[in-house]
Coordinates of N, CA and C in Angstrom, one line a residue:
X1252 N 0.8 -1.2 0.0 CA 0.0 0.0 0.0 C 0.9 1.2 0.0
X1253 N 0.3 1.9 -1.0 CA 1.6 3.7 -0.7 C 0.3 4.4 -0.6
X1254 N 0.2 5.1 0.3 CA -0.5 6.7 0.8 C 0.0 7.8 0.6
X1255 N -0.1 8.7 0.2 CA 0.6 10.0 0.1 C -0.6 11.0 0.8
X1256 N -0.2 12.2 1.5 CA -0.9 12.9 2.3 C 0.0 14.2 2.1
X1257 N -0.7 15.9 2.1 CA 0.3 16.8 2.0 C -0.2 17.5 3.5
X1258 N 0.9 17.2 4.4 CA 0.7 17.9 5.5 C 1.4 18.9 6.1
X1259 N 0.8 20.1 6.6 CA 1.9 21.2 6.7 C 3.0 21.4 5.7
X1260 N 2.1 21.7 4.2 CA 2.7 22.3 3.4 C 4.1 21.2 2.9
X1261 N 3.8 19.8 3.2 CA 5.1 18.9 2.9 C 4.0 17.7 2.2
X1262 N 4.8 17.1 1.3 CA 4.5 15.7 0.9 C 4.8 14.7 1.7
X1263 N 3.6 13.5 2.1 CA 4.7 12.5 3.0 C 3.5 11.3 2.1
X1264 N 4.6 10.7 2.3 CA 4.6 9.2 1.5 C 5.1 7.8 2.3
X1265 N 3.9 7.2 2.7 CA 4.1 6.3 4.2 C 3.5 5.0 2.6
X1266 N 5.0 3.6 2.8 CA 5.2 3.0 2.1 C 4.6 1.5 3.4
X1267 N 3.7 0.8 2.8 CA 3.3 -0.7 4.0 C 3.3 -1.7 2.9
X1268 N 4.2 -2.7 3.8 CA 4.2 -3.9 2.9 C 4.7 -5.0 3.6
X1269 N 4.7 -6.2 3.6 CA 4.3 -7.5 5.0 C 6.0 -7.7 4.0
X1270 N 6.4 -8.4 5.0 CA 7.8 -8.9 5.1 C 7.8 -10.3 4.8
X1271 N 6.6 -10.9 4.9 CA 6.6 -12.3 4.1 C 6.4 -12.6 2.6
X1272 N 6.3 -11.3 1.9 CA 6.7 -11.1 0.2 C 7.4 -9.9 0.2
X1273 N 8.1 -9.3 0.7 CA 9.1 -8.3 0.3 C 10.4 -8.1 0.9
X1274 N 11.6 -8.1 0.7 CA 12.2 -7.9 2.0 C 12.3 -6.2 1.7
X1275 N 12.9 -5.8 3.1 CA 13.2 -4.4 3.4 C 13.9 -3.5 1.9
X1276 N 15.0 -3.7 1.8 CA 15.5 -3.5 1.0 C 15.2 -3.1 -0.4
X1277 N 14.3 -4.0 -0.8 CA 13.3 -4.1 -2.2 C 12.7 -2.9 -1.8
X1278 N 11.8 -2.5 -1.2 CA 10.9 -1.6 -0.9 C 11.4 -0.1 -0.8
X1279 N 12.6 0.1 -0.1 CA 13.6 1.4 0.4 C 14.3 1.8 -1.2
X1280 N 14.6 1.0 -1.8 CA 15.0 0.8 -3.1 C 13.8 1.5 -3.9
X1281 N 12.9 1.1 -4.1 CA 11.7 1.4 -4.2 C 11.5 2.7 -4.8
X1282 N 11.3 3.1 -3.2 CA 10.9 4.6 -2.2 C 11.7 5.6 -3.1
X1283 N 13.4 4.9 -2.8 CA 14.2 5.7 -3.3 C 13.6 6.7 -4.4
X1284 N 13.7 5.6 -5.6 CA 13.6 5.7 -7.0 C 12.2 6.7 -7.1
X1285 N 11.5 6.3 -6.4 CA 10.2 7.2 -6.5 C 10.2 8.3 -6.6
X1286 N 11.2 8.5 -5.2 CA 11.7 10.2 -4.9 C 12.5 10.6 -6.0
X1287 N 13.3 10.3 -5.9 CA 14.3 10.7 -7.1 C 13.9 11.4 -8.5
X1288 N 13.1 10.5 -8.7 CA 12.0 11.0 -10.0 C 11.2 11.9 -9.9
X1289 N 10.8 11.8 -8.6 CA 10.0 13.1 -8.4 C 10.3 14.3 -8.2
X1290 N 11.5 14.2 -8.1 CA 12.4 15.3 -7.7 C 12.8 15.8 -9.0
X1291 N 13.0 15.1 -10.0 CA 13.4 15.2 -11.3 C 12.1 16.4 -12.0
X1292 N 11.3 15.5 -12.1 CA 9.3 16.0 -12.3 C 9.5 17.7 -12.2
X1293 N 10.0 17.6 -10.5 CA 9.7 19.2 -9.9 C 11.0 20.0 -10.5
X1294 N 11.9 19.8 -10.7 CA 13.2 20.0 -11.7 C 12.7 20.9 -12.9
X1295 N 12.1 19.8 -13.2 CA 11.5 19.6 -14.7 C 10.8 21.0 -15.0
X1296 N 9.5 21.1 -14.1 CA 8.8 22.1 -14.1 C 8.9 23.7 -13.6
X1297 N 10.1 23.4 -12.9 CA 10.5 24.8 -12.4 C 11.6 25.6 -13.7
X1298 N 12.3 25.0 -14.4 CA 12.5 25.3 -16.0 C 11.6 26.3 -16.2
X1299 N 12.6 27.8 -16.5 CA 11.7 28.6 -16.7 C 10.9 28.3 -18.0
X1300 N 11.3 27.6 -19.0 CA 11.1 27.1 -20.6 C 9.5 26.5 -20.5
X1301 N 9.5 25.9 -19.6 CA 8.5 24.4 -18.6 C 7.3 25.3 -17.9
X1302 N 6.0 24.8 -18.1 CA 5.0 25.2 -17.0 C 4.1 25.3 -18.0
X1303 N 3.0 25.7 -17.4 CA 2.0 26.3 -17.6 C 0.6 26.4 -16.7
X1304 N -1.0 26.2 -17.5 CA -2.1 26.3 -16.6 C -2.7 25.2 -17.2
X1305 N -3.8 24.5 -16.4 CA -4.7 23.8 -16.6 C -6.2 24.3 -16.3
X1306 N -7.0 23.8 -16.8 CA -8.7 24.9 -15.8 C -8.8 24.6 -14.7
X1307 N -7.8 24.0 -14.0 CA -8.8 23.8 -12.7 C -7.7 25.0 -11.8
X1308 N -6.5 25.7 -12.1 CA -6.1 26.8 -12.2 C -6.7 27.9 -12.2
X1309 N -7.6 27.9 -12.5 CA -9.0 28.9 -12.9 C -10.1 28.4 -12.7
X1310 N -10.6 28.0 -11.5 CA -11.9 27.4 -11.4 C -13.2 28.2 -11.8
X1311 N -13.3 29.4 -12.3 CA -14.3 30.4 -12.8 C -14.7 31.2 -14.0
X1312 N -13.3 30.2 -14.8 CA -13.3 30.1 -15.8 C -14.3 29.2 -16.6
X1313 N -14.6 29.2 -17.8 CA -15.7 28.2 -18.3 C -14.9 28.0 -19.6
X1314 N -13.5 27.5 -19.9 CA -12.8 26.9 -21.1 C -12.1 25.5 -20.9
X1315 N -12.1 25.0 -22.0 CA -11.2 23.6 -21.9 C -10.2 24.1 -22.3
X1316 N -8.8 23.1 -22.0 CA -7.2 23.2 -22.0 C -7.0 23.9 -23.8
X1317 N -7.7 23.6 -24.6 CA -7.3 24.2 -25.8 C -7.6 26.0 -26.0
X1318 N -8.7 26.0 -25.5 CA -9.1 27.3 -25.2 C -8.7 28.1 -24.4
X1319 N -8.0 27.7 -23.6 CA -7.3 27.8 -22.4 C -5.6 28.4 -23.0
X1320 N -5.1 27.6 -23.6 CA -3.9 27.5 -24.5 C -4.1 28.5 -24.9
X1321 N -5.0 29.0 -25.8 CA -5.1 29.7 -27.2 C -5.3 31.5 -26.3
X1322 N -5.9 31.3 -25.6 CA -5.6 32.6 -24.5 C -4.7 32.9 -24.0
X1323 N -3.3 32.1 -23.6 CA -2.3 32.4 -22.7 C -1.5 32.5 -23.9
X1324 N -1.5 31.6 -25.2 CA -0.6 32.5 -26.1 C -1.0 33.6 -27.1
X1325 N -2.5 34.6 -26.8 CA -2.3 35.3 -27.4 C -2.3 36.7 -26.4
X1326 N -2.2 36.9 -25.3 CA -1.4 37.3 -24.1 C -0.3 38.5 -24.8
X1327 N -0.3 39.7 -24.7 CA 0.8 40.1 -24.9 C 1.6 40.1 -23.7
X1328 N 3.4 40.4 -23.6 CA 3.9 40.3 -22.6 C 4.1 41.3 -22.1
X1329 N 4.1 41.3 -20.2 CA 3.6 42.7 -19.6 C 5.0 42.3 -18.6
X1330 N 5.1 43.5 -17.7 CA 6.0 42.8 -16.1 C 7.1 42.7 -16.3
X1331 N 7.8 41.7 -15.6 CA 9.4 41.7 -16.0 C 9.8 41.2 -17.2
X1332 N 10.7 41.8 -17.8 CA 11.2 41.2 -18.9 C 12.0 39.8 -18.8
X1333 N 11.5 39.0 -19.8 CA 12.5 37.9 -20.0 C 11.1 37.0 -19.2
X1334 N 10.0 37.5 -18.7 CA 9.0 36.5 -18.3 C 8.2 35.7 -19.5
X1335 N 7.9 34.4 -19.6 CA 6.5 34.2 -20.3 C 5.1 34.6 -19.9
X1336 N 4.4 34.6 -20.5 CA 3.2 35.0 -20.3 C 2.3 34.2 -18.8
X1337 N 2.5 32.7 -19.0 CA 1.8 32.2 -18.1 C 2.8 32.4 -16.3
X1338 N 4.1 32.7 -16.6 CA 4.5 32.8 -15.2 C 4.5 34.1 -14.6
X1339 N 3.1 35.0 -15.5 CA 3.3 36.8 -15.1 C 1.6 36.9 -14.4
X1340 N 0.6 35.6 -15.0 CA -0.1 35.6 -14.4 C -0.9 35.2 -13.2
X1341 N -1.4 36.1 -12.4 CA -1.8 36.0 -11.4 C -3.6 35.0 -11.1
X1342 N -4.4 35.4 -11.6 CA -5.6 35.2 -12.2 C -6.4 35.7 -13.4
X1343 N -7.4 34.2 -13.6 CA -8.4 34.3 -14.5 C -9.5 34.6 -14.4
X1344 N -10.3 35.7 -14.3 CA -12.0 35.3 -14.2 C -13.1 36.2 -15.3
X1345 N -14.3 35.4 -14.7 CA -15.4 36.7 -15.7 C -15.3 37.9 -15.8
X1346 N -15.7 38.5 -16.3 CA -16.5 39.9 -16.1 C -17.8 40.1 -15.3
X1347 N -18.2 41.2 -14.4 CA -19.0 41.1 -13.6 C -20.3 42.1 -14.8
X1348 N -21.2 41.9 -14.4 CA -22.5 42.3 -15.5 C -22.2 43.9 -16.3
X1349 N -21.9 44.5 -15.0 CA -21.6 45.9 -15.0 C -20.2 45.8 -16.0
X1350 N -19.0 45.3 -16.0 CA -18.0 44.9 -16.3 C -18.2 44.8 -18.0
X1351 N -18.8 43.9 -18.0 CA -19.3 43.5 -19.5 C -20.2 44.4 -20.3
X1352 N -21.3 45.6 -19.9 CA -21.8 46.5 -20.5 C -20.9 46.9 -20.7
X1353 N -19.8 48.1 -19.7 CA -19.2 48.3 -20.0 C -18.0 48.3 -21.4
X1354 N -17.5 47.0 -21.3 CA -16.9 46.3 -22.5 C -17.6 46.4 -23.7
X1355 N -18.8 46.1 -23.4 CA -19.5 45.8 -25.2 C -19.8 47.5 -25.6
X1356 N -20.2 48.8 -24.6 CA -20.5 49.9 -25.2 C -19.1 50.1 -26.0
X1357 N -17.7 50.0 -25.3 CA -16.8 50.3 -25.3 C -16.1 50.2 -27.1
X1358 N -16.7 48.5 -27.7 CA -16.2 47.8 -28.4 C -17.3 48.2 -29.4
X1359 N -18.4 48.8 -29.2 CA -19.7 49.0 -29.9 C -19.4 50.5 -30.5
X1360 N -19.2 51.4 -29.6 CA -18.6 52.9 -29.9 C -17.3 53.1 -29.4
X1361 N -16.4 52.8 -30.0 CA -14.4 52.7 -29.4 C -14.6 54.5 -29.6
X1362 N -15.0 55.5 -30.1 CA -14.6 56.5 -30.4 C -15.9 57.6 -29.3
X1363 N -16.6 57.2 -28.9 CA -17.8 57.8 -27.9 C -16.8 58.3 -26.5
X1364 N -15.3 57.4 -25.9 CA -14.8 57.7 -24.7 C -15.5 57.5 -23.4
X1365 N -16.8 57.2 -23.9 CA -18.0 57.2 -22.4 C -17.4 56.3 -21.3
X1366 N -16.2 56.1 -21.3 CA -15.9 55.6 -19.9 C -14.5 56.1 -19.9
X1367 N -14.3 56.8 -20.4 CA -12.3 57.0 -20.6 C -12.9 58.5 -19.3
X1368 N -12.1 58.5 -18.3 CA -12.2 59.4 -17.4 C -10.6 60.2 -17.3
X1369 N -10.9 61.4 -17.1 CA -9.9 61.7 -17.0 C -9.4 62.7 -15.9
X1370 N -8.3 62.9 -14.8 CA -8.6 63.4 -13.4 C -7.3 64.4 -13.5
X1371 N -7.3 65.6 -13.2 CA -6.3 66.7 -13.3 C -6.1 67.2 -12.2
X1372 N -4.5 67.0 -11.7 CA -4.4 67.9 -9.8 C -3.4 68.7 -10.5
X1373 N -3.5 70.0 -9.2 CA -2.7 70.7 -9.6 C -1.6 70.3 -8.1
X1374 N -0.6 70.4 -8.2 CA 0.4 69.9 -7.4 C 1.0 71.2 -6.7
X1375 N 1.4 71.2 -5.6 CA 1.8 72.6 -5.1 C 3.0 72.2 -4.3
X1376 N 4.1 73.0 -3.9 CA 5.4 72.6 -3.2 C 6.5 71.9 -4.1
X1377 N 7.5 71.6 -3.4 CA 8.5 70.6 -4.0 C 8.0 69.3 -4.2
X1378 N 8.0 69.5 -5.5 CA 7.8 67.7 -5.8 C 9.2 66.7 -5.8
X1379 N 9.2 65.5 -5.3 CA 10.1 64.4 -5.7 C 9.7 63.6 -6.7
X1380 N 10.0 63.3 -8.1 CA 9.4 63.0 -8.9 C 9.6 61.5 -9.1
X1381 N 10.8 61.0 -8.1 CA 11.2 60.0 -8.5 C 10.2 59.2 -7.3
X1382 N 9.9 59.6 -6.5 CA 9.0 59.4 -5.3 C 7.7 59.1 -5.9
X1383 N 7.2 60.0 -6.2 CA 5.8 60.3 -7.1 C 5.6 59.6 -8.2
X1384 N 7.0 58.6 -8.9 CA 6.7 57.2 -9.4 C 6.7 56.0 -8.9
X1385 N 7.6 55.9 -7.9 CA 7.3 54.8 -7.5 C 6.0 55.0 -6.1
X1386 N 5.3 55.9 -5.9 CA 4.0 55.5 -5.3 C 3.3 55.3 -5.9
X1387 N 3.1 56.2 -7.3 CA 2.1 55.0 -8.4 C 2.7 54.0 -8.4
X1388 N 3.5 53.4 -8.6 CA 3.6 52.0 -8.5 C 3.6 50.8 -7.6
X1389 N 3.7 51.1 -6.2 CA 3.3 50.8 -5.2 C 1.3 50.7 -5.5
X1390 N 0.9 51.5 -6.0 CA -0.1 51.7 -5.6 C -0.9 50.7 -7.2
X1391 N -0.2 50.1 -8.6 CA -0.5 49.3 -8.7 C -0.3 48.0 -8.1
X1392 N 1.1 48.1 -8.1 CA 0.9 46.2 -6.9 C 0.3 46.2 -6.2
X1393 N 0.0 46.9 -5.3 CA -1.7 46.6 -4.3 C -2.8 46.2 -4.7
X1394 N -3.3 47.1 -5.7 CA -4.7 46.6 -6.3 C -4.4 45.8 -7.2
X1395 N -4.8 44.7 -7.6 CA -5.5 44.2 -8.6 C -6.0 44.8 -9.6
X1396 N -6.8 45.8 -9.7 CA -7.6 46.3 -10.4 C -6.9 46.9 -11.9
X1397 N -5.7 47.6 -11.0 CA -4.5 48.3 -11.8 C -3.7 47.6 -12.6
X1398 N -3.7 45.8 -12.2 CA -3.1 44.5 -13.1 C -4.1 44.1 -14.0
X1399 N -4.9 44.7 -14.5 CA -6.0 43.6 -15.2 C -6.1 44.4 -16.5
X1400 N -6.3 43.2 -17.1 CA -6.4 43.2 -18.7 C -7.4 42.5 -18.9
X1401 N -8.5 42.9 -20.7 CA -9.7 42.1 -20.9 C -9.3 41.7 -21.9
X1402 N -10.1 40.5 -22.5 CA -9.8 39.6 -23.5 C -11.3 39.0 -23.7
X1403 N -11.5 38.7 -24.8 CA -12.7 38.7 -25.6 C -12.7 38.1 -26.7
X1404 N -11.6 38.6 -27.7 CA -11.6 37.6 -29.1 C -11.6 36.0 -29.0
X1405 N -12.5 35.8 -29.8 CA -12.5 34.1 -30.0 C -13.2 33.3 -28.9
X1406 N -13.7 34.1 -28.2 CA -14.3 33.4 -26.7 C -15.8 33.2 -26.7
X1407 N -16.4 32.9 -25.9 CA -18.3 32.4 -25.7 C -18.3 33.7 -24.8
X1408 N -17.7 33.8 -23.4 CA -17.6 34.8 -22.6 C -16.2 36.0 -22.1
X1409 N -16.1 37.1 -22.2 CA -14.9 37.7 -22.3 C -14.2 37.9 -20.7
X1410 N -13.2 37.9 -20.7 CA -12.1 37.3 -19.6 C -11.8 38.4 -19.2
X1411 N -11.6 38.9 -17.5 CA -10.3 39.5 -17.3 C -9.0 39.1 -16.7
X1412 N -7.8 39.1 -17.4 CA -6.8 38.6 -17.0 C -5.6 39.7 -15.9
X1413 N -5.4 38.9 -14.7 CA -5.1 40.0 -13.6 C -3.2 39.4 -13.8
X1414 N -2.8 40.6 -13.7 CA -1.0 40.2 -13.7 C 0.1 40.1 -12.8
X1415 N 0.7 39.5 -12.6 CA 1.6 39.5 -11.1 C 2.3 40.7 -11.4
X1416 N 2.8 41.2 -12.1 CA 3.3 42.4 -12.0 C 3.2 43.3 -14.0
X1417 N 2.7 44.5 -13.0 CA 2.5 45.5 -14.5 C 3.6 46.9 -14.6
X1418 N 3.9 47.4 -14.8 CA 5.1 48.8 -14.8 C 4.3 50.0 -15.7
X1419 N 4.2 50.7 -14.8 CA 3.4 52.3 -15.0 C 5.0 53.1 -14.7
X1420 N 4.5 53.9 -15.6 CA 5.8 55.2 -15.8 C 4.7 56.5 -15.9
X1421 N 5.3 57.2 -15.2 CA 5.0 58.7 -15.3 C 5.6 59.9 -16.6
X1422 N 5.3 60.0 -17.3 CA 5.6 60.7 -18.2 C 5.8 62.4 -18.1
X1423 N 7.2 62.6 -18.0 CA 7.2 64.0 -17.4 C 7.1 65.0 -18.5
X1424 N 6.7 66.2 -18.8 CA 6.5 67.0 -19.9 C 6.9 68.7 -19.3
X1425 N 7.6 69.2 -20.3 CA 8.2 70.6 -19.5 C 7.6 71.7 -20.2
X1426 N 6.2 72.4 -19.6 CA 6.1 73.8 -20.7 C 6.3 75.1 -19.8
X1427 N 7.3 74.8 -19.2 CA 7.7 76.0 -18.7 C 8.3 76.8 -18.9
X1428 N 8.7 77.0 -20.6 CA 9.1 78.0 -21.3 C 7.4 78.5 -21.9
X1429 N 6.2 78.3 -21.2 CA 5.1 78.6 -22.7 C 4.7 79.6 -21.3
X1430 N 4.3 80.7 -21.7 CA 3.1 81.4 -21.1 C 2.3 81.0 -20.2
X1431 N 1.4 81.5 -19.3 CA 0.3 80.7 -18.8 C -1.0 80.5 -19.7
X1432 N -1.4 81.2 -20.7 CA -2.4 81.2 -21.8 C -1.9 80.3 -22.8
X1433 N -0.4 79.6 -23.1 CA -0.1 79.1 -23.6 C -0.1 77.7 -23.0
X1434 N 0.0 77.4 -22.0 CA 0.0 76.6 -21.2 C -1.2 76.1 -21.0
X1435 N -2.4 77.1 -20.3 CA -3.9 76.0 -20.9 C -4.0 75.5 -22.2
X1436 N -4.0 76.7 -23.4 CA -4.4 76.2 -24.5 C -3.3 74.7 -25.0
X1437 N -2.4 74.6 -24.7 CA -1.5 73.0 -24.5 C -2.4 72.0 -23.9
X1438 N -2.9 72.4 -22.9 CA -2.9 71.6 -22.0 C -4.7 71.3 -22.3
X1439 N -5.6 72.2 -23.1 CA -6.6 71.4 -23.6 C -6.8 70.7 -24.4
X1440 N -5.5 71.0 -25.8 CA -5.1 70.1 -26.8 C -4.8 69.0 -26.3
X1441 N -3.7 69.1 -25.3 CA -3.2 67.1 -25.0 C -4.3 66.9 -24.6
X1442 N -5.0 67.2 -23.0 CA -6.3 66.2 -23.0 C -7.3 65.7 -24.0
X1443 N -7.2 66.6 -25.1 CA -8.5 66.2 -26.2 C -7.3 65.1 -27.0
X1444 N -6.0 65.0 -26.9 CA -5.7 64.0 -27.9 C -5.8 62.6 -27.1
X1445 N -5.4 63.0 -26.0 CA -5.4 62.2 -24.8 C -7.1 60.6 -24.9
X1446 N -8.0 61.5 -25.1 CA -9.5 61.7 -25.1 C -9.6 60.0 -26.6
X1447 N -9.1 60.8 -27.3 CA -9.2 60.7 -29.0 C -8.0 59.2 -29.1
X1448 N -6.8 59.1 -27.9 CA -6.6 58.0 -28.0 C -6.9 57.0 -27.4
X1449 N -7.6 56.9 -26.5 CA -8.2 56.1 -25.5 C -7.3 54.6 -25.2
X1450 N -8.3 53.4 -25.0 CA -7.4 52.6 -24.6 C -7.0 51.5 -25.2
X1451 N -5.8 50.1 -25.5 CA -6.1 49.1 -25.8 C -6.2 47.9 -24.6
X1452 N -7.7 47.8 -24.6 CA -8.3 47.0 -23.5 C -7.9 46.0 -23.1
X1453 N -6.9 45.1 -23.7 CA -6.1 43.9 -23.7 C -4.7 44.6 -22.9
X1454 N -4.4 45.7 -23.0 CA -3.0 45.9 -22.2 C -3.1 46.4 -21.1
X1455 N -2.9 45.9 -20.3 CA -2.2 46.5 -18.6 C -1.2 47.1 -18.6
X1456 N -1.0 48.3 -18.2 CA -2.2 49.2 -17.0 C -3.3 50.2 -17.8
X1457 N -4.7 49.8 -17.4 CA -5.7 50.5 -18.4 C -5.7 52.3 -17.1
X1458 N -3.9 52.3 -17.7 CA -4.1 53.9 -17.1 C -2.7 55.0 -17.4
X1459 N -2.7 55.9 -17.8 CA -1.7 56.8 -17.8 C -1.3 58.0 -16.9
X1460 N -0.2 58.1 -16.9 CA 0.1 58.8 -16.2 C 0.9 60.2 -16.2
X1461 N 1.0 61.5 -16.4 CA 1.9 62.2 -16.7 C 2.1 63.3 -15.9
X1462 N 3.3 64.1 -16.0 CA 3.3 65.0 -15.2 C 3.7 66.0 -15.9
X1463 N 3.1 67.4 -15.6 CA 3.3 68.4 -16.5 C 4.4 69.5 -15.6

C-alpha cells in the first residue's frame, strides 16, 4: 500500500508492505527511486522554458485546456522582462454584468470615450518625482484592479486577466518656457488628444500617467 498525504505544506509518502513477500531493502529501493523522480518532475517544471495552466487553475473560468492555451498564447507580454506570459499571471476570471456592458458599449462605440475618465491635480510645493513614481507604483501592486487586462476575441464569454506584475511610468513634460495662456491652451489640446486616444483594453495598465 503507498498513501501520500500533503501535510503542513510537505508531501509524506508512508510505504506498508508485509515482510513475508518483500524484504526491506526491495521496498527502500523502491521509495528511493520514486523520490528521485520526483524530484526530477519538480526539476522539470520549475525550467523557466516548462509550465504552464490547466482549468482547474482557474476554477471560474468556463474553457477547456485548448481554449485555455489559445488565451495564454495570445497574451501580450507585460512585467518583467524575459517573463512568459503564463509565469506573469496571477488570475483568470469573468467579467461582472456591470463589467461587460461596459466592455461591449466600449467595443460598440471605441470613439464615444463614455468611460475614458480623465482626473487633473494641480500639485503645489516641491515635488520628488522620483518618489511620485514609484507611489504609483506601489499603488499598482496593491490593487488588482491596476493588473487587469480584458480579453474577448474568440471566446463564448470575455475574460479578465489579472498580472503578477504590471510597470506604470510617469511621463514627465516641460512647458515651462510657454506662457500661462499658452499653457492652458496646450494643456486642452493634449487632453482632447489624450480623449481621441483612448485605450487598448487587452493591455495593462488600463491607465496613464503624466506630469506636466
Amino acid at each position: 500500500d503507498i498513501n501520500a498525504i500533503i501535510a503542513n505544506e510537505r508531501l509524506q509518502i508512508d510505504w506498508a508492505y508485509s515482510t513475508n513477500i518483500h524484504q526491506h531493502e526491495t521496498i527502500e529501493n523502491i521509495a528511493q527511486e520514486f523520490v528521485e523522480t520526483l524530484r526530477e518532475i519538480i526539476a522539470h517544471c520549475l525550467e523557466p522554458e516548462n509550465g504552464g495552466y490547466t482549468q482547474t487553475d482557474f476554477p471560474l473560468v468556463k474553457l477547456n485546456q485548448l481554449e485555455l492555451d489559445g488565451v495564454l498564447a495570445r497574451l501580450p507580454l507585460q512585467g518583467e522582462v524575459g517573463k512568459t506570459n503564463w509565469q506573469n499571471i496571477e488570475d483568470i476570471y469573468p467579467l461582472s454584468t456591470m463589467q461587460e456592458g461596459m466592455l461591449f458599449e466600449s467595443l460598440y462605440a471605441p470613439d464615444s470615450g463614455v468611460y475614458f475618465e480623465q482626473i487633473t491635480c494641480t500639485l503645489t510645493g516641491n515635488l520628488d518625482v522620483e518618489a511620485f513614481s514609484q507611489a504609483w507604483q506601489q499603488v499598482v501592486e496593491k490593487h488588482s484592479i491596476f493588473r487587469t487586462a480584458f480579453v474577448w476575441e474568440s471566446l463564448s464569454q470575455p475574460l479578465q486577466v489579472v498580472y503578477r506584475e504590471v510597470l506604470v511610468t510617469v511621463v514627465t513634460i516641460d512647458w515651462q518656457e510657454l506662457s500661462k495662456v499658452e499653457q492652458q491652451e496646450q494643456l486642452e489640446t493634449f487632453l482632447s488628444t489624450e480623449r481621441q486616444q483612448g485605450f487598448q483594453l487587452s493591455l495593462a495598465p488600463l491607465i496613464r500617467l503624466y506630469l506636466i
